Coordinates of N, CA, C and O in Angstrom, one line a residue:
A1 N -75.6 -25.3 60.1 CA -74.8 -26.0 59.1 C -74.5 -25.0 57.9 O -73.4 -25.1 57.5
R2 N -75.5 -24.2 57.6 CA -75.2 -23.3 56.5 C -74.1 -22.3 56.8 O -73.2 -21.9 56.0
V3 N -74.2 -21.7 58.0 CA -73.2 -20.8 58.5 C -71.8 -21.4 58.5 O -70.8 -20.9 58.0
R4 N -71.7 -22.6 59.1 CA -70.5 -23.4 59.2 C -69.9 -23.6 57.7 O -68.7 -23.4 57.6
R5 N -70.8 -24.0 56.8 CA -70.4 -24.4 55.5 C -69.8 -23.0 54.8 O -68.8 -23.0 54.1
G6 N -70.6 -21.9 55.1 CA -70.2 -20.7 54.4 C -68.8 -20.2 54.9 O -68.0 -19.8 54.1
L7 N -68.6 -20.4 56.1 CA -67.2 -20.1 56.7 C -66.1 -21.0 56.0 O -65.1 -20.6 55.7
L8 N -66.5 -22.3 56.0 CA -65.6 -23.3 55.3 C -65.3 -22.9 53.9 O -64.1 -22.9 53.5
Y9 N -66.4 -22.6 53.1 CA -66.2 -22.2 51.7 C -65.3 -21.0 51.6 O -64.4 -21.0 50.7
K10 N -65.4 -20.0 52.5 CA -64.6 -18.8 52.3 C -63.2 -19.2 52.6 O -62.2 -18.7 51.9
E11 N -62.9 -20.0 53.6 CA -61.5 -20.4 53.9 C -60.9 -21.3 52.8 O -59.8 -21.1 52.5
M12 N -61.7 -22.1 52.2 CA -61.3 -22.9 51.1 C -60.8 -22.0 49.9 O -59.8 -22.2 49.3
K13 N -61.7 -21.0 49.6 CA -61.4 -20.1 48.6 C -60.2 -19.4 48.8 O -59.3 -19.2 47.9
A14 N -60.0 -18.9 50.1 CA -58.8 -18.2 50.4 C -57.5 -19.1 50.3 O -56.4 -18.5 49.9
Q15 N -57.6 -20.4 50.5 CA -56.5 -21.3 50.3 C -56.4 -22.0 49.0 O -55.6 -22.9 48.7
N16 N -57.3 -21.5 48.1 CA -57.3 -22.0 46.7 C -57.6 -23.5 46.7 O -57.0 -24.3 45.8
I17 N -58.5 -24.0 47.5 CA -59.0 -25.4 47.5 C -60.3 -25.4 46.8 O -61.2 -24.6 47.1
N18 N -60.5 -26.3 45.9 CA -61.7 -26.3 45.0 C -62.6 -27.5 45.1 O -63.6 -27.6 44.4
K19 N -62.3 -28.5 46.1 CA -63.2 -29.7 46.3 C -63.3 -29.8 47.8 O -62.4 -29.8 48.6
L20 N -64.6 -30.1 48.1 CA -65.0 -30.4 49.5 C -65.7 -31.7 49.6 O -66.7 -31.9 48.9
V21 N -65.1 -32.6 50.4 CA -65.7 -33.9 50.6 C -66.4 -33.9 51.9 O -65.8 -33.7 52.9
L22 N -67.8 -34.3 51.9 CA -68.6 -34.4 53.1 C -69.0 -35.8 53.3 O -69.1 -36.6 52.4
G23 N -69.3 -36.1 54.7 CA -69.6 -37.5 55.0 C -71.0 -37.9 55.1 O -71.4 -38.8 55.7
H24 N -71.9 -37.0 54.5 CA -73.3 -37.3 54.5 C -73.5 -38.7 53.8 O -72.9 -39.0 52.8
H25 N -74.5 -39.4 54.4 CA -74.9 -40.8 53.9 C -76.3 -40.8 53.4 O -77.0 -39.8 53.5
K26 N -76.7 -42.0 52.9 CA -78.1 -42.2 52.4 C -79.1 -41.7 53.4 O -80.1 -41.0 53.1
D27 N -78.9 -42.2 54.7 CA -79.9 -41.7 55.7 C -80.0 -40.3 55.8 O -81.2 -39.7 56.0
D28 N -79.0 -39.6 55.8 CA -79.0 -38.1 55.8 C -79.8 -37.4 54.7 O -80.5 -36.6 54.9
I29 N -79.6 -38.0 53.5 CA -80.3 -37.5 52.3 C -81.8 -37.7 52.4 O -82.5 -36.8 52.2
V30 N -82.1 -38.9 52.8 CA -83.5 -39.3 53.0 C -84.3 -38.4 54.1 O -85.3 -37.9 53.9
E31 N -83.5 -38.4 55.2 CA -84.1 -37.6 56.4 C -84.2 -36.2 56.0 O -85.3 -35.5 56.3
T32 N -83.3 -35.6 55.3 CA -83.3 -34.1 55.0 C -84.5 -33.9 54.0 O -85.2 -32.9 54.2
F33 N -84.7 -34.8 53.1 CA -85.8 -34.6 52.1 C -87.1 -34.7 52.9 O -88.0 -33.8 52.6
L34 N -87.3 -35.6 53.7 CA -88.6 -35.7 54.5 C -88.8 -34.5 55.4 O -89.9 -34.1 55.6
L35 N -87.7 -34.0 56.1 CA -87.8 -32.8 56.9 C -88.2 -31.6 56.0 O -89.1 -30.8 56.5
N36 N -87.7 -31.5 54.8 CA -88.1 -30.4 53.9 C -89.6 -30.5 53.5 O -90.3 -29.5 53.5
I37 N -90.0 -31.7 53.2 CA -91.4 -31.9 52.9 C -92.3 -31.6 54.1 O -93.2 -30.8 54.0
F38 N -92.1 -32.2 55.2 CA -93.0 -32.1 56.4 C -92.9 -30.8 57.1 O -93.9 -30.3 57.6
Y39 N -91.7 -30.1 57.1 CA -91.6 -28.9 57.9 C -91.3 -27.6 57.2 O -91.5 -26.5 57.7
Q40 N -90.9 -27.8 55.9 CA -90.6 -26.6 55.1 C -91.5 -26.4 54.0 O -91.5 -25.4 53.3
G41 N -92.3 -27.5 53.7 CA -93.2 -27.4 52.5 C -92.6 -27.3 51.2 O -93.1 -26.8 50.2
N42 N -91.4 -27.9 51.1 CA -90.7 -27.9 49.8 C -90.1 -29.3 49.5 O -89.9 -30.1 50.4
M43 N -89.6 -29.5 48.3 CA -89.0 -30.8 47.9 C -87.4 -30.7 47.8 O -86.8 -31.2 46.9
G44 N -86.8 -29.8 48.7 CA -85.4 -29.6 48.6 C -84.6 -30.9 49.0 O -85.1 -31.7 49.8
V45 N -83.5 -31.2 48.3 CA -82.8 -32.3 48.5 C -81.3 -32.0 48.8 O -80.8 -31.0 48.4
M46 N -80.7 -33.0 49.5 CA -79.2 -32.8 49.7 C -78.6 -33.6 48.6 O -78.7 -34.8 48.5
K47 N -78.0 -32.9 47.7 CA -77.5 -33.6 46.5 C -76.1 -34.3 46.7 O -75.3 -33.9 47.5
P48 N -75.9 -35.5 46.1 CA -74.7 -36.2 46.3 C -73.4 -35.5 45.8 O -72.4 -35.7 46.2
A49 N -73.7 -34.5 44.8 CA -72.6 -33.7 44.4 C -73.1 -32.4 43.7 O -74.3 -32.5 43.1
Y50 N -72.4 -31.3 43.9 CA -72.9 -30.1 43.2 C -71.8 -29.1 43.1 O -70.8 -29.2 43.8
N51 N -71.9 -28.1 42.3 CA -70.9 -27.0 42.1 C -71.5 -25.8 42.8 O -72.6 -25.5 42.6
S52 N -70.6 -25.2 43.7 CA -71.0 -23.9 44.3 C -70.4 -22.9 43.4 O -69.2 -22.6 43.5
E53 N -71.3 -22.3 42.6 CA -70.7 -21.2 41.6 C -70.2 -20.1 42.4 O -69.2 -19.4 42.1
E54 N -70.8 -19.7 43.6 CA -70.5 -18.5 44.3 C -69.0 -18.6 44.8 O -68.3 -17.6 44.8
Y55 N -68.6 -19.8 45.3 CA -67.3 -20.0 45.8 C -66.3 -20.7 44.8 O -65.2 -21.0 45.2
G56 N -66.9 -21.2 43.7 CA -66.0 -21.8 42.7 C -65.5 -23.1 43.2 O -64.3 -23.5 42.9
L57 N -66.3 -23.9 43.8 CA -65.8 -25.2 44.2 C -66.8 -26.3 44.0 O -68.0 -26.0 43.8
R58 N -66.4 -27.6 44.1 CA -67.2 -28.8 43.9 C -67.4 -29.4 45.3 O -66.4 -29.5 46.0
V59 N -68.6 -29.7 45.6 CA -68.9 -30.4 46.9 C -69.4 -31.8 46.5 O -70.2 -32.0 45.6
I60 N -68.8 -32.8 47.1 CA -69.1 -34.2 46.8 C -69.4 -35.0 48.1 O -68.8 -34.6 49.2
R61 N -70.3 -35.8 48.0 CA -70.7 -36.7 49.2 C -70.5 -38.2 48.8 O -71.5 -38.8 48.3
P62 N -69.4 -38.8 48.9 CA -69.1 -40.1 48.4 C -69.9 -41.2 49.1 O -70.0 -42.3 48.5
L63 N -70.4 -40.9 50.3 CA -71.2 -41.9 51.0 C -72.8 -41.8 50.7 O -73.6 -42.4 51.5
A64 N -73.1 -41.0 49.8 CA -74.5 -40.6 49.6 C -75.4 -41.9 49.3 O -76.6 -41.9 49.6
Y65 N -74.9 -43.0 48.8 CA -75.6 -44.1 48.6 C -75.4 -45.3 49.5 O -75.8 -46.5 49.3
V66 N -74.8 -44.9 50.7 CA -74.5 -46.0 51.7 C -75.3 -45.7 52.9 O -75.3 -44.5 53.4
E67 N -75.9 -46.7 53.5 CA -76.7 -46.5 54.7 C -75.8 -46.4 55.9 O -74.7 -46.9 56.0
E68 N -76.3 -45.6 56.8 CA -75.6 -45.3 58.1 C -75.2 -46.6 58.7 O -74.1 -46.7 59.2
K69 N -76.1 -47.5 58.8 CA -75.8 -48.8 59.5 C -74.6 -49.6 58.9 O -73.9 -50.2 59.6
E70 N -74.4 -49.5 57.6 CA -73.3 -50.0 56.9 C -72.0 -49.4 57.2 O -71.0 -50.0 57.4
I71 N -72.1 -48.1 57.4 CA -70.9 -47.3 57.8 C -70.5 -47.7 59.2 O -69.3 -47.9 59.4
I72 N -71.4 -47.7 60.1 CA -71.1 -48.1 61.4 C -70.6 -49.5 61.6 O -69.5 -49.7 62.2
K73 N -71.2 -50.4 60.8 CA -70.6 -51.8 60.8 C -69.2 -51.9 60.2 O -68.3 -52.5 60.8
Y74 N -68.9 -51.1 59.2 CA -67.5 -51.1 58.6 C -66.5 -50.5 59.6 O -65.4 -51.0 59.8
T75 N -66.9 -49.4 60.2 CA -66.0 -48.7 61.2 C -65.6 -49.6 62.4 O -64.6 -49.6 62.9
K76 N -66.7 -50.4 62.8 CA -66.5 -51.3 63.9 C -65.5 -52.4 63.4 O -64.7 -52.8 64.3
K77 N -65.7 -52.9 62.2 CA -64.9 -54.0 61.7 C -63.4 -53.5 61.6 O -62.5 -54.3 61.9
L78 N -63.2 -52.2 61.2 CA -61.9 -51.7 61.2 C -61.3 -51.1 62.6 O -60.2 -50.7 62.7
K79 N -62.2 -51.2 63.5 CA -61.9 -50.7 64.9 C -61.5 -49.2 64.8 O -60.6 -48.8 65.5
L80 N -62.2 -48.4 64.1 CA -62.0 -47.0 64.0 C -62.9 -46.4 65.2 O -63.9 -46.9 65.5
P81 N -62.4 -45.3 65.6 CA -63.2 -44.7 66.7 C -64.4 -44.0 66.2 O -64.4 -43.4 65.0
I82 N -65.5 -44.1 67.0 CA -66.7 -43.5 66.6 C -67.0 -42.3 67.6 O -67.1 -42.6 68.8
L83 N -67.0 -41.1 67.2 CA -67.2 -40.0 68.1 C -68.7 -39.8 68.3 O -69.5 -40.0 67.5
P84 N -69.0 -39.4 69.6 CA -70.4 -39.2 69.9 C -70.9 -38.0 69.2 O -70.2 -37.0 69.0
N85 N -72.2 -38.0 68.9 CA -72.9 -36.8 68.2 C -73.6 -36.1 69.4 O -74.6 -36.6 69.9
D86 N -73.1 -34.9 69.7 CA -73.8 -34.1 70.7 C -74.7 -33.0 70.1 O -75.1 -32.1 70.9
C87 N -74.9 -33.0 68.8 CA -75.7 -31.9 68.2 C -77.1 -32.0 68.7 O -77.8 -33.0 68.4
P88 N -77.6 -31.1 69.3 CA -79.1 -31.1 69.9 C -80.1 -31.2 68.7 O -81.2 -31.7 69.0
Y89 N -79.7 -30.7 67.6 CA -80.7 -30.8 66.5 C -80.9 -32.2 66.0 O -81.9 -32.5 65.3
E90 N -80.0 -33.1 66.4 CA -80.1 -34.5 66.0 C -80.3 -35.5 67.1 O -80.8 -36.6 66.9
T91 N -80.0 -35.1 68.4 CA -80.0 -36.0 69.4 C -81.2 -35.8 70.5 O -81.5 -36.6 71.3
S92 N -81.6 -34.5 70.6 CA -82.6 -34.1 71.6 C -83.9 -34.9 71.4 O -84.2 -35.2 70.2
E93 N -84.7 -35.1 72.4 CA -86.0 -35.7 72.2 C -86.9 -34.9 71.3 O -87.9 -35.5 70.7
N94 N -86.7 -33.6 71.2 CA -87.6 -32.7 70.4 C -87.1 -32.6 68.9 O -87.5 -31.9 68.2
S95 N -86.0 -33.3 68.6 CA -85.3 -33.2 67.4 C -86.2 -33.7 66.2 O -86.7 -34.8 66.3
K96 N -86.4 -32.9 65.2 CA -87.2 -33.2 64.1 C -86.5 -34.3 63.3 O -87.1 -35.3 62.7
R97 N -85.2 -34.2 63.2 CA -84.4 -35.2 62.4 C -84.5 -36.5 63.1 O -84.7 -37.5 62.5
L98 N -84.4 -36.5 64.5 CA -84.6 -37.8 65.1 C -86.0 -38.4 64.9 O -86.2 -39.6 64.8
K99 N -87.0 -37.6 64.8 CA -88.3 -38.0 64.5 C -88.3 -38.8 63.1 O -89.0 -39.8 62.9
M100 N -87.7 -38.1 62.2 CA -87.6 -38.7 60.8 C -86.9 -40.0 60.9 O -87.3 -41.0 60.3
K101 N -85.7 -40.0 61.5 CA -85.0 -41.3 61.8 C -85.8 -42.4 62.3 O -85.8 -43.5 61.8
K102 N -86.6 -42.1 63.3 CA -87.4 -43.1 64.0 C -88.6 -43.6 63.0 O -89.0 -44.7 62.9
M103 N -89.2 -42.6 62.3 CA -90.2 -42.9 61.3 C -89.7 -43.8 60.2 O -90.3 -44.8 59.9
I104 N -88.5 -43.5 59.7 CA -87.9 -44.4 58.7 C -87.6 -45.8 59.2 O -87.9 -46.8 58.5
E105 N -87.1 -45.8 60.5 CA -86.8 -47.2 61.1 C -88.2 -47.9 61.2 O -88.1 -49.1 61.0
E106 N -89.2 -47.3 61.6 CA -90.5 -47.9 61.8 C -91.0 -48.5 60.4 O -91.5 -49.6 60.2
L107 N -90.9 -47.7 59.4 CA -91.3 -48.0 58.0 C -90.4 -49.2 57.5 O -90.9 -50.0 56.7
S108 N -89.2 -49.2 57.9 CA -88.3 -50.2 57.4 C -88.6 -51.6 57.9 O -88.2 -52.6 57.4
K109 N -89.5 -51.7 59.0 CA -89.9 -53.0 59.5 C -90.8 -53.7 58.5 O -90.7 -54.9 58.3
D110 N -91.6 -53.0 57.8 CA -92.5 -53.5 56.7 C -91.8 -53.5 55.4 O -92.1 -54.3 54.5
S111 N -90.9 -52.6 55.2 CA -90.2 -52.4 53.9 C -88.8 -52.2 54.1 O -88.3 -51.0 54.3
P112 N -87.9 -53.2 54.2 CA -86.6 -53.1 54.6 C -85.7 -52.2 53.7 O -84.7 -51.6 54.1
N113 N -86.2 -52.1 52.5 CA -85.4 -51.2 51.5 C -86.0 -49.8 51.4 O -85.8 -49.1 50.5
I114 N -86.7 -49.3 52.4 CA -87.4 -48.0 52.3 C -86.5 -46.9 52.0 O -86.7 -46.0 51.3
R115 N -85.2 -46.9 52.6 CA -84.3 -45.9 52.3 C -83.9 -45.8 50.9 O -83.9 -44.7 50.2
S116 N -83.7 -47.0 50.2 CA -83.4 -47.0 48.8 C -84.6 -46.6 48.0 O -84.4 -45.9 46.9
V117 N -85.7 -47.0 48.3 CA -86.9 -46.6 47.6 C -87.2 -45.1 47.6 O -87.4 -44.5 46.5
I118 N -87.0 -44.5 48.8 CA -87.1 -43.1 48.8 C -86.0 -42.4 48.1 O -86.3 -41.4 47.3
L119 N -84.8 -42.8 48.3 CA -83.7 -42.2 47.5 C -83.9 -42.3 46.0 O -83.7 -41.3 45.3
N120 N -84.3 -43.5 45.5 CA -84.6 -43.7 44.1 C -85.7 -42.8 43.6 O -85.7 -42.3 42.5
S121 N -86.7 -42.5 44.5 CA -87.8 -41.6 44.0 C -87.4 -40.2 43.9 O -88.1 -39.4 43.2
I122 N -86.3 -39.8 44.6 CA -85.9 -38.3 44.5 C -84.7 -38.2 43.6 O -84.3 -36.9 43.5
K123 N -84.1 -39.2 43.0 CA -82.9 -38.9 42.2 C -83.2 -37.9 41.1 O -82.2 -37.2 40.7
G124 N -84.4 -37.8 40.6 CA -84.6 -36.9 39.5 C -84.5 -35.4 40.0 O -84.4 -34.5 39.2
L125 N -84.5 -35.2 41.3 CA -84.4 -33.8 41.9 C -82.9 -33.5 42.1 O -82.6 -32.3 42.4
F126 N -82.0 -34.4 41.9 CA -80.6 -34.1 42.0 C -80.1 -33.3 40.9 O -79.2 -32.6 40.8

């Protein structure tokens, strides 16, 4: 993802584009935070918005506070196409991200608002 974003940033700079809108949602932010804690040993977060000083652009994630299931529900309501995700880092049985997704799903059985609780607890890191 970093390599892909770096290439995108360079192309944006070349075309004088200074804002990048990404589709990451609440689940992505929570999963990434947990991945960083469990596997990287840090409290790195995926921020809803930030400035890339190196490339002189603003990155925003307008869906940062929306759960994935709500996005799926809305796209179905509007009959928008949903493309399959073939990324092995997210879909393979050995995927750490998939493990986080399953863990959060399991925790949400006892605490339906677990995604919001986690997100609220890390807002200070944004």
